[in-house]
CSV table of C-alpha atoms and ligand atoms in Angstrom, one decimal:
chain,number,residue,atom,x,y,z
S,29,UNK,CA,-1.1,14.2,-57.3
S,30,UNK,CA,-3.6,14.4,-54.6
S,31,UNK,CA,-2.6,15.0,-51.1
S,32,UNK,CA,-4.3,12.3,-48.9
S,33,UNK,CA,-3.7,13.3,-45.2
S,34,UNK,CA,-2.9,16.5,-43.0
S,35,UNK,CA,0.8,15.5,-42.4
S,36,UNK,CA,1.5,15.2,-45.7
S,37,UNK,CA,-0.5,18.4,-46.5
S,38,UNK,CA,2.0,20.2,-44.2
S,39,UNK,CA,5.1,18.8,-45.1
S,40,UNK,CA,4.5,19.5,-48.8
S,41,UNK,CA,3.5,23.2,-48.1
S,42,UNK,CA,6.6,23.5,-46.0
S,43,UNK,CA,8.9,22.1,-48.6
S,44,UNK,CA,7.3,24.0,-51.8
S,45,UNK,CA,7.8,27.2,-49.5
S,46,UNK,CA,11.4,26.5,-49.3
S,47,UNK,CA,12.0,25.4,-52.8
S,48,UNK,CA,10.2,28.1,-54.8
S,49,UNK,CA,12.1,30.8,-56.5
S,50,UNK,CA,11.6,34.3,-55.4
S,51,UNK,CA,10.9,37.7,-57.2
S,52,UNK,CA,12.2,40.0,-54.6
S,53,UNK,CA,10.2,43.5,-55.8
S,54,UNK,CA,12.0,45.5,-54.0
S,55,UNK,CA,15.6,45.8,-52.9
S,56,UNK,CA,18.6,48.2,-53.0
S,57,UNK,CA,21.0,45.8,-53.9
S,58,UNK,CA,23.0,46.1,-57.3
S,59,UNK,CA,24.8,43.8,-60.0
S,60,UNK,CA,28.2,43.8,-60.0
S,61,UNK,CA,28.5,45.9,-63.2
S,62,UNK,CA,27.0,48.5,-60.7
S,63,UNK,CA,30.8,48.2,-59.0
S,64,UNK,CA,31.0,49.3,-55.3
S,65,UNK,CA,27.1,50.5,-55.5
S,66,UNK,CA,27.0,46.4,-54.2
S,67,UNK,CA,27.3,45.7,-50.4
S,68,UNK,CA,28.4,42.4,-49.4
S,69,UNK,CA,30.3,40.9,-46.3
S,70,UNK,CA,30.3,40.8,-42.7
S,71,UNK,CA,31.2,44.4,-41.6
S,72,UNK,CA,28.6,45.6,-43.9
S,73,UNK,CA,26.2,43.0,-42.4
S,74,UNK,CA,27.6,44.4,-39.1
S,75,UNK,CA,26.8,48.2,-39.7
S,76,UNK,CA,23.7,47.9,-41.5
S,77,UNK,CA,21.7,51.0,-40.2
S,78,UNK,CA,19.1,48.6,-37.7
S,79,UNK,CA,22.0,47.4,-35.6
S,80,UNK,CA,23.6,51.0,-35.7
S,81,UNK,CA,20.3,52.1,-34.0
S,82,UNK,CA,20.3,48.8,-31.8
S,83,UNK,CA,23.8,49.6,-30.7
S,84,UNK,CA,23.4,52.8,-29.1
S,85,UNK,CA,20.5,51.5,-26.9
S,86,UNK,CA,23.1,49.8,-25.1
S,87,UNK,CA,25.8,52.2,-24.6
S,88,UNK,CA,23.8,55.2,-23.7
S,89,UNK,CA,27.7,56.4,-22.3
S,90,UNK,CA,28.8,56.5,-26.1
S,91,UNK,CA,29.2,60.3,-28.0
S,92,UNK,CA,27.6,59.8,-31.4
S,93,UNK,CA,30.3,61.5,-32.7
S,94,UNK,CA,32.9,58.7,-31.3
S,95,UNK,CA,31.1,56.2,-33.5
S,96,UNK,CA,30.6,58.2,-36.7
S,97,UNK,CA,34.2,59.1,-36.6
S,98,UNK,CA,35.0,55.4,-36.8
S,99,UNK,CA,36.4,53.2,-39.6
S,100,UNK,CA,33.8,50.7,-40.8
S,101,UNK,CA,35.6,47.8,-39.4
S,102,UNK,CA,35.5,49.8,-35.9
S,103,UNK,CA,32.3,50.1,-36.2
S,104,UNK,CA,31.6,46.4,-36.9
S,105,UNK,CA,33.6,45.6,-33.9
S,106,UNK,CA,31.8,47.4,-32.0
S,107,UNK,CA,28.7,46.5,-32.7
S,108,UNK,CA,29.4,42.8,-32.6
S,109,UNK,CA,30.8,43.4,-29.0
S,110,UNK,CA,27.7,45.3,-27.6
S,111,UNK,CA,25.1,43.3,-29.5
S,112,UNK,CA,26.6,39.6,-29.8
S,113,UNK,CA,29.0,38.9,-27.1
S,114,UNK,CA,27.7,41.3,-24.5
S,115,UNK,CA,24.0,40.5,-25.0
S,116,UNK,CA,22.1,37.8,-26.8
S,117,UNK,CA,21.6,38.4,-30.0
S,118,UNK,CA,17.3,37.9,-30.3
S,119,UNK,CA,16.5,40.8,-31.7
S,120,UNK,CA,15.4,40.3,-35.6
S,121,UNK,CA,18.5,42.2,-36.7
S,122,UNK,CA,20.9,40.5,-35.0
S,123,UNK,CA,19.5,37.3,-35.5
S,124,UNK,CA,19.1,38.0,-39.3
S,125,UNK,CA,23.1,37.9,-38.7
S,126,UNK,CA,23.1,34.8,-36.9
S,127,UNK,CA,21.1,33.2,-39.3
S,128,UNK,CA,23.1,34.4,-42.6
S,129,UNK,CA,26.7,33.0,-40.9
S,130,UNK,CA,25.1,29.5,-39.9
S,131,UNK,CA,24.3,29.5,-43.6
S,132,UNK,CA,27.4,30.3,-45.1
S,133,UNK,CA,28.7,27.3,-43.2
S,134,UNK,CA,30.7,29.3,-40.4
S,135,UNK,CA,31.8,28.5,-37.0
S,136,UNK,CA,29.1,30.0,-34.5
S,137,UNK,CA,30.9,28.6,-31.2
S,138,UNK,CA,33.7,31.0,-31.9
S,139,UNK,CA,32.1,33.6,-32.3
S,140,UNK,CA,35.9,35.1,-33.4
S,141,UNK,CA,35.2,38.3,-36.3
S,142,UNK,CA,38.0,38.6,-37.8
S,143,UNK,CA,38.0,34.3,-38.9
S,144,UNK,CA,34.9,35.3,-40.4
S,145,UNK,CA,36.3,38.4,-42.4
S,146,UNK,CA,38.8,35.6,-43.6
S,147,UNK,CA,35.9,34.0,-44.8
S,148,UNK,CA,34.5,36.7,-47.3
S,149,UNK,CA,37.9,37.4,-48.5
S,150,UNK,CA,37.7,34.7,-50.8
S,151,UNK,CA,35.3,35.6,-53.0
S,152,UNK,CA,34.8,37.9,-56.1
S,153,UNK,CA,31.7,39.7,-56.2
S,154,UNK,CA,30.5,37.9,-58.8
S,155,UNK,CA,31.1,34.4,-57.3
S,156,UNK,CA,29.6,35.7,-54.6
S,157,UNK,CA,26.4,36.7,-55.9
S,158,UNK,CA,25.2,33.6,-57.1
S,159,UNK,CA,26.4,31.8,-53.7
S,160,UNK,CA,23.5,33.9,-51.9
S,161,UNK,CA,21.0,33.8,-54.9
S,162,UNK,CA,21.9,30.1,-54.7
S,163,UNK,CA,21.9,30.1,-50.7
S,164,UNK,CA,18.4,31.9,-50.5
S,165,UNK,CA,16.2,30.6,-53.6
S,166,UNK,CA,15.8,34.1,-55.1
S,167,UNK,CA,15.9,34.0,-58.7
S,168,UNK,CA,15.9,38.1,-59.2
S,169,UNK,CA,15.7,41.3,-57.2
S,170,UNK,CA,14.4,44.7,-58.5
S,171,UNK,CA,17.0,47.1,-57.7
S,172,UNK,CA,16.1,50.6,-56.5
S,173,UNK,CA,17.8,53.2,-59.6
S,174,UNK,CA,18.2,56.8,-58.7
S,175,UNK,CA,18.5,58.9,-61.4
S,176,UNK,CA,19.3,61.2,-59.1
S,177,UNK,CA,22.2,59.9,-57.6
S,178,UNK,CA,25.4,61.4,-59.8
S,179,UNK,CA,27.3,58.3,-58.8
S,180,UNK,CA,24.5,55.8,-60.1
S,181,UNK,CA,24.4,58.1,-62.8
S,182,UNK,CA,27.7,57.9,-64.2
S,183,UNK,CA,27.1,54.0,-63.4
S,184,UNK,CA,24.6,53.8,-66.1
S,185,UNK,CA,26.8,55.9,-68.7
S,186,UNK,CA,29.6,53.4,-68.1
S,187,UNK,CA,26.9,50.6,-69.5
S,188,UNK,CA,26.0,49.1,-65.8
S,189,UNK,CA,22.6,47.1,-65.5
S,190,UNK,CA,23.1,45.5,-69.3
S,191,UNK,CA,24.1,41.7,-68.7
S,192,UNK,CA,22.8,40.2,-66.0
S,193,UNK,CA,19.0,39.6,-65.6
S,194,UNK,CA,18.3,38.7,-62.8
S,195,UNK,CA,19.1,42.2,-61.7
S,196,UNK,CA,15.6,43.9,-62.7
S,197,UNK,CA,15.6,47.7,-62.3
S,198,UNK,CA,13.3,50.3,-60.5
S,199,UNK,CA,13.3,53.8,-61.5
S,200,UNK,CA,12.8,55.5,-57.6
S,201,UNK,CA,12.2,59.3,-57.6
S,202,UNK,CA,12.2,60.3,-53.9
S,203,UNK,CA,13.6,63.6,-55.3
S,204,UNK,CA,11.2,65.1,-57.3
S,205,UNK,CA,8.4,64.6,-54.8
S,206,UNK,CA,9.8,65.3,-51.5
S,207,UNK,CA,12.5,67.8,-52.4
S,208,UNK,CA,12.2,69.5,-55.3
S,209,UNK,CA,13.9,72.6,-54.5
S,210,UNK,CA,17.4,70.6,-55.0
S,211,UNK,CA,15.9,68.5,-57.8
S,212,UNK,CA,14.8,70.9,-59.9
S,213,UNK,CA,18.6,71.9,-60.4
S,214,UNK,CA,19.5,68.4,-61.1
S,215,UNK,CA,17.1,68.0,-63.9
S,216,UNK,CA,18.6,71.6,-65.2
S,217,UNK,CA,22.0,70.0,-64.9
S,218,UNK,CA,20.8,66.4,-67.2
S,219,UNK,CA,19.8,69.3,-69.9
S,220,UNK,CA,15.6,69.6,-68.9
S,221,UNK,CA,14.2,73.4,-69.0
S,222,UNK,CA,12.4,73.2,-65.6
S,223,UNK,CA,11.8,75.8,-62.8
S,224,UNK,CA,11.9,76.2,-59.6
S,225,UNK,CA,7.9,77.8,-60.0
S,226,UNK,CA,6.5,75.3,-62.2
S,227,UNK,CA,6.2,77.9,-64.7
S,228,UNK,CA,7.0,77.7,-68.6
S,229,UNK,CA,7.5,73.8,-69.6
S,230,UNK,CA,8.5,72.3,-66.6
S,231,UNK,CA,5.8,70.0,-66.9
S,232,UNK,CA,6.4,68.7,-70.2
S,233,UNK,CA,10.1,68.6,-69.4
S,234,UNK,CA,9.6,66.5,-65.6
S,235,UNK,CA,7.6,64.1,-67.7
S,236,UNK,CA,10.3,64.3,-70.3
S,237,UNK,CA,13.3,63.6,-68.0
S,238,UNK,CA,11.0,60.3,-66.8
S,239,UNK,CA,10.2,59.1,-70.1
S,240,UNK,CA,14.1,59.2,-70.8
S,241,UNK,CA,15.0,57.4,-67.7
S,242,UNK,CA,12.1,54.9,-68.9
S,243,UNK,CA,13.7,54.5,-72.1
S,244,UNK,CA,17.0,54.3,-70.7
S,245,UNK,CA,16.9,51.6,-68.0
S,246,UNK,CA,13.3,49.9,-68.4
S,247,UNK,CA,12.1,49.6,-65.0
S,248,UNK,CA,9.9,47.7,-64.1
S,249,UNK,CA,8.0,50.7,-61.8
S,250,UNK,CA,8.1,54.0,-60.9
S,251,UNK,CA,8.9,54.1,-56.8
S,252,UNK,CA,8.7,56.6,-54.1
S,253,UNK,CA,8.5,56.4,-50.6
S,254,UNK,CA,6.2,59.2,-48.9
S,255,UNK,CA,6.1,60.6,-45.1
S,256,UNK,CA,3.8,59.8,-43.0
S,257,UNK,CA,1.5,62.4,-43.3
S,258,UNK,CA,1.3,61.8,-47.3
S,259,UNK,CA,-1.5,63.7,-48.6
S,260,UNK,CA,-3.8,62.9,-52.0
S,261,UNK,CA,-4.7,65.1,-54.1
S,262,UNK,CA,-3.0,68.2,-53.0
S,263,UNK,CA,-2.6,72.1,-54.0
S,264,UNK,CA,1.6,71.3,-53.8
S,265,UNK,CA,4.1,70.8,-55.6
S,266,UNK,CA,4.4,67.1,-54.5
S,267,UNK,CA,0.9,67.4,-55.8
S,268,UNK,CA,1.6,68.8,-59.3
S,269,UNK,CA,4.2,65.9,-60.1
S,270,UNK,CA,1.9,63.3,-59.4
S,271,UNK,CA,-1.3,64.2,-61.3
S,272,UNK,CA,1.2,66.1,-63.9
S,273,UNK,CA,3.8,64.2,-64.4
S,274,UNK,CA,4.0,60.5,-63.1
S,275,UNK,CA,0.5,59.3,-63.6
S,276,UNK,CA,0.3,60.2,-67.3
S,277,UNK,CA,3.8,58.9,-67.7
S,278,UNK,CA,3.0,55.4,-65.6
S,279,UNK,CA,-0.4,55.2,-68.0
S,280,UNK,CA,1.6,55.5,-70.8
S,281,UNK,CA,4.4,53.9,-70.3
S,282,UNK,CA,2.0,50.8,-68.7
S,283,UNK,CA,4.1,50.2,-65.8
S,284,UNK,CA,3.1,50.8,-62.0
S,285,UNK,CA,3.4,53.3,-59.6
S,286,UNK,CA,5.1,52.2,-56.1
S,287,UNK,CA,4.2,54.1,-53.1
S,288,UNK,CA,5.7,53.3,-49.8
S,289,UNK,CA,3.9,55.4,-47.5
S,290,UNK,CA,4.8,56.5,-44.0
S,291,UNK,CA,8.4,57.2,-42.9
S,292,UNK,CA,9.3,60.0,-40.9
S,293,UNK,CA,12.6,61.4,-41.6
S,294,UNK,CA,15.1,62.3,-39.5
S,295,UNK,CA,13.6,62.1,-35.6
S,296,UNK,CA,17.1,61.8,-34.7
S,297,UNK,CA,19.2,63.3,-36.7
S,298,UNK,CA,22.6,62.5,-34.0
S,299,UNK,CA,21.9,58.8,-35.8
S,300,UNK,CA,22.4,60.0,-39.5
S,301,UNK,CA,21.0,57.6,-41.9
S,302,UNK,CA,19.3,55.2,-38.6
S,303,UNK,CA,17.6,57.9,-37.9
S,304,UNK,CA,14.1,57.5,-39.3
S,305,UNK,CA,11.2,56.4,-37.9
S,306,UNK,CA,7.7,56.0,-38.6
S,307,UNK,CA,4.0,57.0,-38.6
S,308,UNK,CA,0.5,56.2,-39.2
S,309,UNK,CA,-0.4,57.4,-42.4
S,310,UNK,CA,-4.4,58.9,-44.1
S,311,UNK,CA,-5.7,55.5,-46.0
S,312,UNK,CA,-8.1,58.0,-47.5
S,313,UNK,CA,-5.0,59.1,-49.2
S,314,UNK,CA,-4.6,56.2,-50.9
S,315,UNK,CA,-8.0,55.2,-51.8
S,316,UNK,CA,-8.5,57.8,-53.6
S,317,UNK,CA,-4.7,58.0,-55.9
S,318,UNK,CA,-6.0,54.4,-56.7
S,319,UNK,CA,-9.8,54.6,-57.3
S,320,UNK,CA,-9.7,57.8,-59.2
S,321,UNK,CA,-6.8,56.8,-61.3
S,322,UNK,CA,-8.4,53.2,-62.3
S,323,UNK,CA,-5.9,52.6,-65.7
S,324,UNK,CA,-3.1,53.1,-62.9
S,325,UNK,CA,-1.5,50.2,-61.7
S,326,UNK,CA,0.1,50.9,-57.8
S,327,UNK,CA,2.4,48.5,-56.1
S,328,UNK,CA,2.0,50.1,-52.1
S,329,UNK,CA,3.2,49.6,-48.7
S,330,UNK,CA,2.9,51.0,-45.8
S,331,UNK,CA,5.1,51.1,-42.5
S,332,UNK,CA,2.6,51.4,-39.5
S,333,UNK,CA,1.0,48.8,-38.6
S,334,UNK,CA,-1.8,50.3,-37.9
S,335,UNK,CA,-2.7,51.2,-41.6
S,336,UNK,CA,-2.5,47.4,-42.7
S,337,UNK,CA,-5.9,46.4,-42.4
S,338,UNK,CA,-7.5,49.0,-44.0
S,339,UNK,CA,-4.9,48.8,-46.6
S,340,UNK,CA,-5.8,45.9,-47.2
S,341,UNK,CA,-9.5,46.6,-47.5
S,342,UNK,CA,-8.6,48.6,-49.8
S,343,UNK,CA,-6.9,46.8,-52.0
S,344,UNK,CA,-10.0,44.4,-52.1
S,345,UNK,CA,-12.0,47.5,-53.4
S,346,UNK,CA,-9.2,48.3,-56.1
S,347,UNK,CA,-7.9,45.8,-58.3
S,348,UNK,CA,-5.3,47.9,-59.3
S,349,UNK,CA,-3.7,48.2,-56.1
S,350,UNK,CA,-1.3,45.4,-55.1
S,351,UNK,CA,0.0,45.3,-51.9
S,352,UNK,CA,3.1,43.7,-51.2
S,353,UNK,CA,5.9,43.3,-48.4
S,354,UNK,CA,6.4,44.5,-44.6
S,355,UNK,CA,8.5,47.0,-44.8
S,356,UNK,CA,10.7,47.9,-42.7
S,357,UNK,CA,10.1,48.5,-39.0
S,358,UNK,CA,7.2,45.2,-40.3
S,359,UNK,CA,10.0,43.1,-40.9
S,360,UNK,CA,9.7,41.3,-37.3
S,361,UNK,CA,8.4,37.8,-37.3
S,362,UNK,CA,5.5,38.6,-35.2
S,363,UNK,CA,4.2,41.3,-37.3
S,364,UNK,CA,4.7,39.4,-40.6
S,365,UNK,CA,2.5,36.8,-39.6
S,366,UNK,CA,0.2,39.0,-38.5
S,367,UNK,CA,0.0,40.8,-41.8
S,368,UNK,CA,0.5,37.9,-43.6
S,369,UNK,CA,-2.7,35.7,-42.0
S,370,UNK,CA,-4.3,38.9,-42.3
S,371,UNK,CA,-3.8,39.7,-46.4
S,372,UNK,CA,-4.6,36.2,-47.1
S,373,UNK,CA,-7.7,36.1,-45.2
S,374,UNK,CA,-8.7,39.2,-47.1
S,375,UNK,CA,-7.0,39.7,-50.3
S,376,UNK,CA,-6.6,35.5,-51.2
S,377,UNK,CA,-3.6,35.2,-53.4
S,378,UNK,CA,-3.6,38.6,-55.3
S,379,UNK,CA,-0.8,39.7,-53.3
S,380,UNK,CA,3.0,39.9,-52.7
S,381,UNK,CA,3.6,38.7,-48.9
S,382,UNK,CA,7.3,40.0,-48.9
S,383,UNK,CA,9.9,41.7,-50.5
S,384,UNK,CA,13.5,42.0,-48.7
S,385,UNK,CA,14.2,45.5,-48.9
S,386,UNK,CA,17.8,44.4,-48.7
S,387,UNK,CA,20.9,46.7,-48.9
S,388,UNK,CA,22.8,44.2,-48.1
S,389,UNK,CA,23.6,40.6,-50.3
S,390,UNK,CA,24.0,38.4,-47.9
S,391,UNK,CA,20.7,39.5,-46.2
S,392,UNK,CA,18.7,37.7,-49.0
S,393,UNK,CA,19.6,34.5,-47.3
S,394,UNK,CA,17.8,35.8,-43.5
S,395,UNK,CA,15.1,37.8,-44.7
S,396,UNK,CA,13.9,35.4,-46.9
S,397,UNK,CA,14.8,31.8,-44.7
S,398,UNK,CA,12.4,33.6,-42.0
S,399,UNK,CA,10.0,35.0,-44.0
S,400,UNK,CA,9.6,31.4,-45.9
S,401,UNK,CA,9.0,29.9,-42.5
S,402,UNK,CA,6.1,32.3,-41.4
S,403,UNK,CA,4.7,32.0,-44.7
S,404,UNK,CA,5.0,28.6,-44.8
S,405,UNK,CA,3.6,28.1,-41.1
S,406,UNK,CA,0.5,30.4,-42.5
S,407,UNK,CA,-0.2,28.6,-45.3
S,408,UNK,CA,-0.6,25.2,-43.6
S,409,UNK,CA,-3.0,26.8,-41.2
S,410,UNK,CA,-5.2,27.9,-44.4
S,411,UNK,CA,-5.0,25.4,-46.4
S,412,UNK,CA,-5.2,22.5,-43.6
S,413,UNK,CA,-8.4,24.3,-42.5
S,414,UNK,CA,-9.4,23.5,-46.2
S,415,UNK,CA,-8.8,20.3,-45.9
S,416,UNK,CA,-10.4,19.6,-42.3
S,417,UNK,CA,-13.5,21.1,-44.1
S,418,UNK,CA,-13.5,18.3,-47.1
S,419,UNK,CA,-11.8,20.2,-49.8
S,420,UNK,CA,-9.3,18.4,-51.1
S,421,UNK,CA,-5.9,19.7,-53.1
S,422,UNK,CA,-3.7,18.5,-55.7
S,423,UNK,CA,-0.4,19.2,-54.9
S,424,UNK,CA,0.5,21.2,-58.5
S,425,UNK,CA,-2.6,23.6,-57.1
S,426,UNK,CA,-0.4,24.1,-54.0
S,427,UNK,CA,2.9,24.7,-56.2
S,428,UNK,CA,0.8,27.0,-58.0
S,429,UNK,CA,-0.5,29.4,-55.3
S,430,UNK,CA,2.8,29.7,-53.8
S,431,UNK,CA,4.8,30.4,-57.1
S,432,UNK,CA,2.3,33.2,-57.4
S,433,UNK,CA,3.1,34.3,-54.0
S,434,UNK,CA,6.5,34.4,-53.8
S,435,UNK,CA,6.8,36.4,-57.7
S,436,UNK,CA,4.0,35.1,-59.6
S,437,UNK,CA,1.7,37.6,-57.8
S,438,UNK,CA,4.0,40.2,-59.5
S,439,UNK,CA,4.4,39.7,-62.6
S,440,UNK,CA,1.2,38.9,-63.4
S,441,UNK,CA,-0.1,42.0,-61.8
S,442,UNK,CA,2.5,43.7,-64.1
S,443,UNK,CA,0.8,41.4,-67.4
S,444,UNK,CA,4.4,40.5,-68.2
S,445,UNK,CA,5.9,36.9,-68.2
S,446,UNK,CA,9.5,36.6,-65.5
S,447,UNK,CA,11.9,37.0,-67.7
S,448,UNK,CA,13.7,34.6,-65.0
S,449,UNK,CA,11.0,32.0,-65.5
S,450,UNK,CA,12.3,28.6,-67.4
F,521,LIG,ZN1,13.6,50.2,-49.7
């Protein structure tokens, strides 16, 4: 059906942005078989690593060792007295909680933790689950799989990640390029003749260990995130993997390489795992992994904003590059709608707007309610400025670019169909 006038124009695009299933790419959330690997629930919400970070801004008075000596549910309290009830809570963390407890239906006005902790107690995981898949419109999540992690590992041999598909899996190996003096011994341990030097067959065997894991979990990419100053090609070992091992694995296995490029670890190591920050990053870097590697596909972000445009350029130069999400220190409504304006302008539809990152459940209902709303509020701008110019849209063309937005983007990019798809 045709859309006649501006108003209407806008309302559709608002409510086909609301309504549309999402592929969430990237996440580090688990299926229940996955056990206690799944986060859910208001302390976790509570003591997710942004507001840890947040916290301590306002009690400069409080020994970091106070707080890490703390039970979760200390924690939380804490947290929710500094951030909430002492202060407003406007920041995009906080209000990512706000927005996730007006959802679930609970009482704002009492602002009272421990009714809501009531509130969570009366779910099982799995009932759980499909609340916030149903809550937030996403129809499946990539989780991030670490071979590496002996605790996912024994996961897997127990027969997680086998029944329920709208868990998708990502096979993420952080290890093998940024530390592999410790992973070198973990691939000994899982039986793979490699050495510390690179000498003998420690090639064929790194490639070996992925092509296992491939075989063993079918991911649907390889992922790693990189530091900041992330450098292609290069005489190192981080070097030797890529050219060596992943690339010829990714071509042949015909699934994509995921690069998130620009953390910087650790620039406050009194916060533990809030401690990272970021930094601008080499674009040359990345032009050429993807122009000299042309029957590569790469799925890449970036965390400075200052690296978006000219990522995005050159994803216009490389169709194998998609870029997708704002990651991160990005995810800030400001900033996605600067990025997001931006990528359409230049890239059209061929690319992924957002991805959650989520590591907890419940987040899937903020990140993706205020990410749907920028989009949304984007997309009328571009497509009214169609209109005001005589073009003139049928609203299954509108349903069309947005399903490839929020997943359709993806999976075509990967040439397979959503397994989630109807
Ligand atoms: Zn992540």
């Amino acid at each position: 059906m045709a859309i006649r006038t501006e108003e209407q124009l806008s309302a559709f695009i608002q409510e086909t942005v609301r309504s549309t299933p999402v592929t969430d790419i990237h996440t580090h959330l688990f299926a229940e078989s996955f056990g206690d690997l799944l986060l859910w629930g208001i302390d976790e919400l509570l003591t997710y690593h942004y507001l840890i970070a947040e916290m301590f801004r306002f009690r400069p008075d409080l020994p970091y060792e106070t707080f890490w000596s703390m039970t979760k549910q200390q924690q939380a309290d804490l947290i929710w007295q500094t951030l909430f009830i002492e202060n407003s809570p406007y920041s995009e963390a906080c209000r990512g909680v706000v927005t996730v407890l007006s959802r679930l239906g609970l009482d704002l006005s009492t602002r009272d933790l421990n009714e809501y902790r009531k509130y969570f107690e009366q779910f099982s995981s799995s009932e759980y689950i499909d609340r916030i898949l149903s809550l937030s419109g996403v129809r499946s999540v990539a989780m991030t799989n670490d071979p590496f992690d002996a605790y996912e590992r024994a996961r897997w041999e127990e027969g997680a990640g086998q029944n329920d598909s709208r868990f998708l899996t990502a096979l993420r190996i952080d290890p093998l390029l940024n530390g592999w003096d410790q992973a070198y011994l973990t691939l000994q341990q899982q039986g793979y003749q490699v050495a510390q030097d690179f000498s003998g067959d420690t090639i064929q065997e790194v490639r070996r260990f992925l092509q296992d894991w491939i075989g063993r979990i079918d991911p649907l990419y390889m992922a790693v995130s990189l530091p900041d100053d992330f450098a292609y090609p290069e005489a190192s070992v981080r070097g030797r993997v890529i050219d060596e091992c992943i690339l010829p694995v990714a071509r042949e296995a015909g699934i994509p390489f995921a690069l998130m490029i620009g953390v910087k670890r650790q620039v406050n190591p009194s916060l533990k795992y809030a401690g990272d920050s970021l930094g601008r990053s080499d674009i040359g870097a990345v032009e050429r992994i993807v122009s000299r590697n042309q029957d590569v596909k790469f799925l890449i972000t970036m965390l400075s904003r200052e690296n978006q445009h000219e990522l995005a350029v050159t994803a216009r130069k490389n169709r194998n590059l998609l870029v997708f999400g704002c990651w991160w220190f990005l995810n800030n409504p400001s900033l996605i709608e600067e990025m997001t304006r931006m990528r359409l302008e230049l890239l059209g539809g061929s690319v992924i707007p957002q991805h959650s990152d989520c590591r907890i459940l419940d987040q899937l209902i903020y990140k993706w309610d205020h990410s749907r709303e920028i989009i949304a509020k984007v997309l009328c701008d571009k497509y009214g400025d169609l209109f005001r110019a005589g073009w003139r849209l049928e609203e299954e063309e509108i349903q069309r670019d947005i399903a490839g937005l929020l997943g359709g983007a993806f999976w075509n990019f990967l040439g397979k169909p959503d397994p989630a798809a109807v």
